[in-house]
Amino acid sequence: MTRIVIAIMLIIFSLPSFGERLRTMKVMKEGDFMSPPSIRLGSDERLIINFDEWSEDYSDLQYRLIHCGPDWKPSGLLESEYLDGFNIADIEDWAFSSNTFVHFVNYRIEIPNEGMNPLLSGNYILQIFERDDPDETLGEARFSVSEHSADIFGRVTTQTDRGLNTDWQQLELKLSPTDVKIDDPYSMLRVDITQNNTPYTTSTLRTPSRVEGKEIIYSHQPELIFKAGNEFRRFETIRTNYNDMHVDSMRFLSRNYHAWLTPDTERDSKEYSYDQTQQGRFLIREYNSTDSDLGADYVTVHFELDTPEAVDADVFVEGEFTGFRQEDAYKMHYDYNRGAYLLELPLKQGSYNYRYVAMPRRRNRQPDPSLIEGNKHETRNEYRVQVWYRPIGARYDRLICDETIYSKD
């Protein structure tokens, strides 16, 4: 049912173009902010997809689901094989922003719902488009559906095959099938491990180290070793009349509020300092609003990283709010007069985790936060472990396990 909300608009202005029509895309298991976007097949769990469109009026938006394998490529299955219901649905739950300087429409989708229910485990891409132009995808949301037909037990240690208490963390895993029979674990399984929900960190194991009875063991393989990284940085913009966490100053300029963060410095050469973070996530919140999805305004956030210019590398701000993507919108520019990297981003009020990542300009480049943030073996990291099973003759990969393991637990 559509939310009926009367919007009180204070100032109308032409919104700047940042190359994205849909903003603040959030995919979350209902009631579990810290969980990866994954639900169990056949359970009562639901996913909430929430996003905004900067507009004075709502759009006639629809969505569809694409079933994918572990690499997020379409599985090729028929819609009737992986979906109960029709594979085009209207986005009926929308509402205008309330008491905000930046006007937007907030949209909300729940999966599964009465008209659309995934039948198979796997990865899913939810594509959003206008009714009159279904071939033009405006945005995507990604989530997983797991069978939970196997249990995974693991631990994270700083005693690694590359040294003790250095720049690395290493995992050890034990897989125990419960509701699935795996005939040949050496050829039918794939294990993906992702650190802090950052796609470019994903490591894939194709073969277990050994099998002991019903337990399948993964240990002492290079794919189980990860850079330790560092705790995420944090800031909050839940109020505009007060300088919240890590905000140096906040003031209204012309059309909306601006927040200047306290200048950051590199942490590679500094000692480790613990900070309880959200593992890169963001949470929309406005302290005086009964519904922050509608009452949180967009604030222009000014990032500053005081450090010498990187040699042959670009610097980006990243977190869940950027999709951990190294795109031009998140690329910092170097100000030689100030001796610092600068970036302005319009972000909805809330609590944010972020970090700085260097992207070498050479070929085969790979983003690396540790060049600025450092590697501290004490860091509390989150490791998402997904186990895929594809028996001989099967037409798709079954996601039989999707669990999270923490260091320092």
Coordinates of C-alpha atoms in Angstrom, one line a residue:
M1 CA 0.0 0.0 0.0
T2 CA 1.3 3.5 -0.9
R3 CA 2.2 5.7 2.0
I4 CA 0.2 8.9 1.9
V5 CA 2.4 11.7 3.2
I6 CA 1.9 15.4 3.0
A7 CA 5.2 17.0 2.1
I8 CA 6.1 20.5 3.5
M9 CA 8.7 21.9 1.1
L10 CA 10.7 24.8 2.4
I11 CA 12.8 25.8 -0.6
I12 CA 12.6 24.6 -4.2
F13 CA 15.7 24.6 -6.3
S14 CA 17.2 22.8 -9.3
L15 CA 19.1 19.7 -8.0
P16 CA 22.7 19.3 -9.1
S17 CA 23.5 16.3 -11.4
F18 CA 25.7 13.6 -9.9
G19 CA 25.2 11.0 -12.6
E20 CA 22.7 9.1 -10.6
R21 CA 18.9 9.4 -10.7
L22 CA 18.3 7.0 -7.8
R23 CA 20.2 7.6 -4.6
T24 CA 20.9 6.1 -1.2
M25 CA 20.2 2.6 -2.3
K26 CA 19.9 0.4 0.8
V27 CA 19.4 -3.4 0.8
M28 CA 18.9 -4.9 4.3
K29 CA 17.4 -7.9 6.0
E30 CA 14.3 -6.7 7.8
G31 CA 15.1 -6.0 11.5
D32 CA 18.8 -6.9 11.1
F33 CA 20.9 -3.9 10.2
M34 CA 24.3 -5.7 10.6
S35 CA 23.4 -8.8 8.5
P36 CA 24.4 -9.1 4.8
P37 CA 21.6 -8.8 2.3
S38 CA 20.6 -12.5 2.4
I39 CA 17.5 -14.5 3.5
R40 CA 16.8 -18.2 3.9
L41 CA 14.7 -19.9 1.3
G42 CA 11.3 -20.8 2.6
S43 CA 11.6 -18.7 5.8
D44 CA 9.6 -15.7 7.0
E45 CA 12.7 -13.5 6.5
R46 CA 12.3 -10.5 4.2
L47 CA 14.6 -8.1 2.5
I48 CA 13.9 -4.3 2.4
I49 CA 15.1 -2.4 -0.6
N50 CA 14.9 1.4 0.0
F51 CA 16.0 4.3 -2.2
D52 CA 15.3 7.9 -3.2
E53 CA 14.7 9.7 -6.4
W54 CA 15.5 13.4 -6.5
S55 CA 12.3 14.7 -8.0
E56 CA 9.3 16.9 -7.4
D57 CA 6.9 14.1 -8.3
Y58 CA 6.9 10.3 -8.2
S59 CA 7.8 8.1 -11.2
D60 CA 5.9 5.1 -12.4
L61 CA 8.6 2.6 -11.5
Q62 CA 8.6 -1.2 -11.8
Y63 CA 11.1 -3.9 -11.0
R64 CA 12.0 -7.5 -11.9
L65 CA 14.3 -10.2 -10.6
I66 CA 17.2 -11.9 -12.4
H67 CA 18.5 -15.2 -11.0
C68 CA 22.3 -15.4 -11.0
G69 CA 25.2 -17.6 -10.1
P70 CA 28.0 -16.9 -7.8
D71 CA 29.7 -14.4 -10.2
W72 CA 26.4 -12.4 -10.6
K73 CA 25.9 -13.6 -14.1
P74 CA 22.4 -14.7 -15.1
S75 CA 21.9 -18.4 -14.6
G76 CA 19.8 -18.8 -17.8
L77 CA 16.9 -20.4 -16.0
L78 CA 13.3 -19.6 -17.0
E79 CA 11.5 -17.1 -14.8
S80 CA 8.9 -19.8 -14.0
E81 CA 11.7 -22.0 -12.6
Y82 CA 13.1 -19.5 -10.1
L83 CA 10.1 -17.3 -9.3
D84 CA 6.6 -17.8 -8.0
G85 CA 4.5 -15.0 -9.5
F86 CA 4.9 -12.5 -12.2
N87 CA 8.4 -11.1 -12.9
I88 CA 7.3 -7.5 -13.4
A89 CA 5.8 -5.6 -10.4
D90 CA 4.9 -2.0 -9.7
I91 CA 6.6 -0.1 -6.9
E92 CA 3.5 0.9 -5.0
D93 CA 5.1 1.9 -1.7
W94 CA 6.4 5.5 -2.1
A95 CA 6.1 8.8 -0.3
F96 CA 7.4 12.4 -0.6
S97 CA 10.0 13.7 1.7
S98 CA 8.8 15.8 4.6
N99 CA 10.3 19.1 5.8
T100 CA 13.4 18.8 3.7
F101 CA 15.3 21.4 1.7
V102 CA 16.2 18.8 -1.0
H103 CA 13.0 17.3 -2.5
F104 CA 12.9 13.6 -3.1
V105 CA 10.6 10.6 -3.3
N106 CA 11.3 7.6 -1.2
Y107 CA 10.5 4.1 -2.6
R108 CA 10.4 0.8 -0.7
I109 CA 10.2 -2.8 -1.9
E110 CA 9.9 -6.0 0.1
I111 CA 11.1 -9.4 -1.1
P112 CA 9.4 -11.8 -1.0
N113 CA 5.9 -10.4 -1.3
E114 CA 2.5 -11.7 -2.4
G115 CA 3.2 -11.3 -6.1
M116 CA 6.9 -12.3 -6.2
N117 CA 8.6 -15.0 -4.3
P118 CA 12.0 -16.6 -5.1
L119 CA 11.8 -20.4 -5.5
L120 CA 15.5 -21.2 -5.7
S121 CA 18.6 -20.4 -3.8
G122 CA 21.3 -18.2 -5.5
N123 CA 22.1 -14.6 -6.1
Y124 CA 19.4 -12.2 -7.4
I125 CA 19.6 -8.8 -9.1
L126 CA 16.6 -6.6 -8.7
Q127 CA 16.4 -4.2 -11.7
I128 CA 14.4 -0.9 -11.4
F129 CA 13.0 0.7 -14.5
E130 CA 10.2 3.0 -15.7
R131 CA 7.0 1.4 -17.0
D132 CA 7.3 3.1 -20.4
D133 CA 11.0 2.1 -20.8
P134 CA 11.6 -1.4 -19.4
D135 CA 14.9 -1.8 -21.4
E136 CA 16.5 1.1 -19.5
T137 CA 17.6 0.0 -16.0
L138 CA 17.7 3.0 -13.6
G139 CA 19.2 1.1 -10.7
E140 CA 20.0 -2.3 -9.3
A141 CA 19.8 -4.0 -5.9
R142 CA 21.7 -7.3 -5.2
F143 CA 20.8 -9.9 -2.6
S144 CA 21.1 -13.6 -1.9
V145 CA 18.8 -16.5 -1.0
S146 CA 20.3 -19.4 0.8
E147 CA 19.0 -22.9 1.4
H148 CA 20.9 -23.2 4.7
S149 CA 21.4 -26.9 4.1
A150 CA 24.9 -26.9 5.5
D151 CA 26.6 -25.4 8.5
I152 CA 29.9 -23.5 8.4
F153 CA 32.2 -23.2 11.4
G154 CA 35.3 -21.1 11.3
R155 CA 37.8 -18.9 13.1
V156 CA 40.0 -16.0 12.2
T157 CA 43.6 -16.0 13.4
T158 CA 46.5 -13.6 13.2
Q159 CA 48.9 -16.6 13.3
T160 CA 49.0 -16.9 9.5
D161 CA 51.2 -18.7 7.0
R162 CA 52.8 -15.3 6.3
G163 CA 53.8 -14.6 9.9
L164 CA 52.4 -14.0 13.4
N165 CA 50.7 -10.7 14.2
T166 CA 51.8 -9.0 11.0
D167 CA 49.6 -7.4 8.2
W168 CA 47.4 -10.5 7.7
Q169 CA 44.5 -12.5 9.0
Q170 CA 43.8 -16.1 8.1
L171 CA 40.6 -18.2 8.2
E172 CA 40.1 -21.9 8.9
L173 CA 36.7 -23.4 7.9
K174 CA 34.8 -26.5 8.6
L175 CA 31.7 -27.3 6.4
S176 CA 29.1 -29.7 7.7
P177 CA 26.3 -30.7 5.3
T178 CA 23.0 -31.1 7.0
D179 CA 20.1 -31.4 4.4
V180 CA 22.2 -32.0 1.3
K181 CA 24.3 -35.0 0.2
I182 CA 27.5 -34.0 -1.6
D183 CA 28.9 -36.8 -3.6
D184 CA 32.2 -35.3 -4.5
P185 CA 33.3 -32.3 -2.4
Y186 CA 36.5 -32.0 -4.3
S187 CA 34.7 -31.0 -7.6
M188 CA 31.2 -30.0 -6.7
L189 CA 31.8 -27.2 -4.2
R190 CA 32.8 -23.5 -4.4
V191 CA 33.4 -21.3 -1.4
D192 CA 33.4 -17.5 -1.7
I193 CA 34.8 -15.4 1.2
T194 CA 34.2 -11.6 1.2
Q195 CA 35.7 -9.2 3.8
N196 CA 33.4 -6.5 5.1
N197 CA 31.0 -6.9 2.2
T198 CA 33.6 -5.4 -0.2
P199 CA 33.2 -7.1 -3.6
Y200 CA 36.8 -6.7 -4.7
T201 CA 38.1 -8.6 -1.7
T202 CA 36.2 -11.8 -2.6
S203 CA 38.4 -14.9 -2.6
T204 CA 37.3 -18.2 -4.1
L205 CA 38.2 -21.7 -3.0
R206 CA 37.6 -24.5 -5.5
T207 CA 38.9 -27.5 -3.5
P208 CA 38.9 -28.4 0.2
S209 CA 42.1 -29.2 2.0
R210 CA 40.7 -32.5 3.3
V211 CA 37.6 -34.4 4.3
E212 CA 37.2 -35.9 7.7
G213 CA 34.1 -38.0 8.0
K214 CA 31.2 -35.6 7.4
E215 CA 33.3 -32.5 7.8
I216 CA 34.9 -30.7 4.8
I217 CA 38.0 -28.8 5.9
Y218 CA 39.5 -25.7 4.4
S219 CA 42.8 -24.6 5.9
H220 CA 46.3 -23.4 5.0
Q221 CA 45.3 -22.2 1.5
P222 CA 46.5 -18.8 0.1
E223 CA 42.8 -17.9 -0.6
L224 CA 42.2 -18.0 3.1
I225 CA 44.7 -15.2 3.9
F226 CA 43.4 -11.5 3.8
K227 CA 45.0 -8.2 4.4
A228 CA 44.0 -7.2 7.9
G229 CA 43.1 -3.6 7.0
N230 CA 42.0 -1.1 9.7
E231 CA 38.8 -0.1 11.4
F232 CA 36.4 2.0 9.4
R233 CA 36.3 5.8 10.1
R234 CA 32.9 7.2 11.2
F235 CA 30.9 10.4 11.1
E236 CA 27.3 11.3 11.8
T237 CA 25.0 14.0 10.4
I238 CA 21.8 13.2 12.3
R239 CA 21.4 16.9 13.4
T240 CA 21.9 20.1 11.5
N241 CA 22.0 22.4 14.5
Y242 CA 24.9 20.6 16.2
N243 CA 28.3 19.3 15.1
D244 CA 27.9 15.5 15.4
M245 CA 30.6 12.8 15.5
H246 CA 33.7 13.8 13.4
V247 CA 31.9 16.9 12.1
D248 CA 34.0 20.1 12.4
S249 CA 31.4 22.5 11.3
M250 CA 27.8 22.5 9.9
R251 CA 26.1 25.4 8.2
F252 CA 23.4 26.3 5.6
L253 CA 24.7 27.5 2.3
S254 CA 22.3 28.8 -0.3
R255 CA 20.2 25.7 -0.9
N256 CA 21.0 23.0 1.7
Y257 CA 23.2 22.2 4.7
H258 CA 26.9 21.5 4.4
A259 CA 29.0 19.5 6.8
W260 CA 32.8 19.8 6.9
L261 CA 34.3 16.7 8.5
T262 CA 37.3 17.0 10.8
P263 CA 40.3 16.6 8.5
D264 CA 41.7 13.0 8.3
T265 CA 45.3 11.8 8.0
E266 CA 46.8 8.6 6.8
R267 CA 46.9 5.8 9.4
D268 CA 49.4 3.4 7.9
S269 CA 52.3 4.7 10.1
K270 CA 50.1 5.1 13.2
E271 CA 49.4 2.6 16.0
Y272 CA 46.2 0.6 15.9
S273 CA 43.2 2.1 17.7
Y274 CA 40.0 0.2 18.3
D275 CA 36.7 1.7 17.3
Q276 CA 33.4 -0.2 17.2
T277 CA 32.1 0.4 13.7
Q278 CA 29.4 -0.8 11.4
Q279 CA 31.8 -2.7 9.2
G280 CA 31.4 -0.1 6.4
R281 CA 27.6 0.3 6.6
F282 CA 25.5 3.4 6.8
L283 CA 22.2 4.0 8.6
I284 CA 19.8 6.8 7.7
R285 CA 18.7 8.8 10.7
E286 CA 17.4 12.2 11.6
Y287 CA 17.2 12.7 15.3
N288 CA 13.8 14.6 15.4
S289 CA 12.0 12.6 12.7
T290 CA 9.4 9.9 13.3
D291 CA 10.3 8.4 9.8
S292 CA 13.9 9.1 8.9
D293 CA 13.5 7.7 5.4
L294 CA 11.3 10.8 4.7
G295 CA 12.5 13.3 7.2
A296 CA 16.3 13.0 6.7
D297 CA 17.6 15.7 4.4
Y298 CA 20.5 15.6 2.0
V299 CA 23.6 17.3 3.4
T300 CA 26.7 18.1 1.3
V301 CA 29.5 16.4 3.2
H302 CA 33.1 17.7 2.7
F303 CA 35.8 15.1 3.1
E304 CA 39.5 16.2 3.6
L305 CA 42.5 13.9 3.7
D306 CA 45.6 15.7 4.7
T307 CA 48.5 13.8 3.1
P308 CA 51.1 14.2 0.4
E309 CA 49.8 13.4 -3.1
A310 CA 50.0 9.8 -4.0
V311 CA 52.4 8.8 -6.7
D312 CA 50.7 7.3 -9.8
A313 CA 47.5 6.5 -7.9
D314 CA 44.0 8.0 -7.5
V315 CA 42.3 8.3 -4.1
F316 CA 38.6 7.5 -3.5
V317 CA 36.2 7.6 -0.5
E318 CA 34.4 4.3 -0.1
G319 CA 31.9 2.5 2.0
E320 CA 28.5 0.9 1.6
F321 CA 27.1 4.3 0.6
T322 CA 29.4 4.2 -2.5
G323 CA 28.8 0.6 -3.2
F324 CA 32.5 0.1 -2.7
R325 CA 32.9 1.3 -6.3
Q326 CA 35.8 3.5 -7.6
E327 CA 33.7 5.8 -9.7
D328 CA 34.3 9.5 -10.6
A329 CA 31.7 10.7 -8.2
Y330 CA 33.8 9.3 -5.3
K331 CA 37.2 10.3 -6.6
M332 CA 39.0 13.0 -4.6
H333 CA 41.0 15.8 -6.1
Y334 CA 44.3 17.1 -4.7
D335 CA 44.4 20.7 -3.6
Y336 CA 48.1 21.8 -3.7
N337 CA 47.5 24.9 -1.7
R338 CA 46.1 23.0 1.2
G339 CA 48.2 19.9 0.7
A340 CA 45.1 17.7 1.0
Y341 CA 42.7 15.5 -1.0
L342 CA 39.2 17.0 -1.1
L343 CA 35.7 15.7 -2.0
E344 CA 32.1 16.9 -1.7
L345 CA 29.3 14.3 -1.6
P346 CA 25.6 14.9 -1.1
L347 CA 24.6 12.3 1.5
K348 CA 21.3 11.7 3.3
Q349 CA 21.5 12.4 7.1
G350 CA 22.6 9.5 9.1
S351 CA 25.5 7.5 10.6
Y352 CA 28.2 6.6 8.1
N353 CA 31.3 4.4 7.9
Y354 CA 34.0 5.2 5.4
R355 CA 37.6 4.8 4.5
Y356 CA 40.1 6.0 1.9
V357 CA 41.3 3.7 -0.9
A358 CA 44.1 4.2 -3.4
M359 CA 43.7 3.0 -6.9
P360 CA 47.0 2.6 -8.8
R361 CA 46.9 3.9 -12.4
R362 CA 48.8 1.1 -13.8
R363 CA 47.2 -1.8 -15.8
N364 CA 45.6 -4.6 -13.9
R365 CA 45.1 -2.2 -11.0
Q366 CA 43.4 -3.2 -7.8
P367 CA 41.9 -0.9 -5.1
D368 CA 43.9 -1.0 -1.9
P369 CA 42.7 0.8 1.3
S370 CA 45.8 -0.3 3.2
L371 CA 48.0 2.1 1.4
I372 CA 46.3 4.9 3.4
E373 CA 44.6 3.1 6.2
G374 CA 47.3 0.6 7.0
N375 CA 47.1 -3.1 7.9
K376 CA 46.6 -3.8 11.7
H377 CA 46.3 -7.4 12.7
E378 CA 44.0 -6.4 15.6
T379 CA 41.3 -5.1 13.3
R380 CA 37.8 -6.6 13.8
N381 CA 36.8 -7.8 10.3
E382 CA 33.6 -9.4 9.1
Y383 CA 34.0 -12.4 6.7
R384 CA 31.0 -13.5 4.7
V385 CA 31.2 -17.2 3.7
Q386 CA 29.0 -18.5 0.9
V387 CA 29.1 -22.1 -0.1
W388 CA 27.9 -23.1 -3.6
Y389 CA 27.0 -26.7 -4.7
R390 CA 26.6 -27.8 -8.3
P391 CA 26.2 -31.6 -8.8
I392 CA 26.8 -33.2 -12.2
G393 CA 24.0 -32.3 -14.6
A394 CA 22.6 -29.4 -12.6
R395 CA 21.7 -26.2 -14.4
Y396 CA 22.5 -23.8 -11.7
D397 CA 24.6 -23.3 -8.6
R398 CA 22.8 -23.9 -5.3
L399 CA 23.7 -21.6 -2.4
I400 CA 23.7 -24.0 0.4
C401 CA 25.3 -21.9 3.1
D402 CA 25.6 -18.1 3.7
E403 CA 27.1 -17.2 7.1
T404 CA 29.2 -14.5 8.7
I405 CA 32.4 -15.0 10.8
Y406 CA 34.0 -12.3 12.8
S407 CA 37.6 -11.8 13.9
K408 CA 37.9 -11.0 17.6
D409 CA 34.7 -13.0 18.5

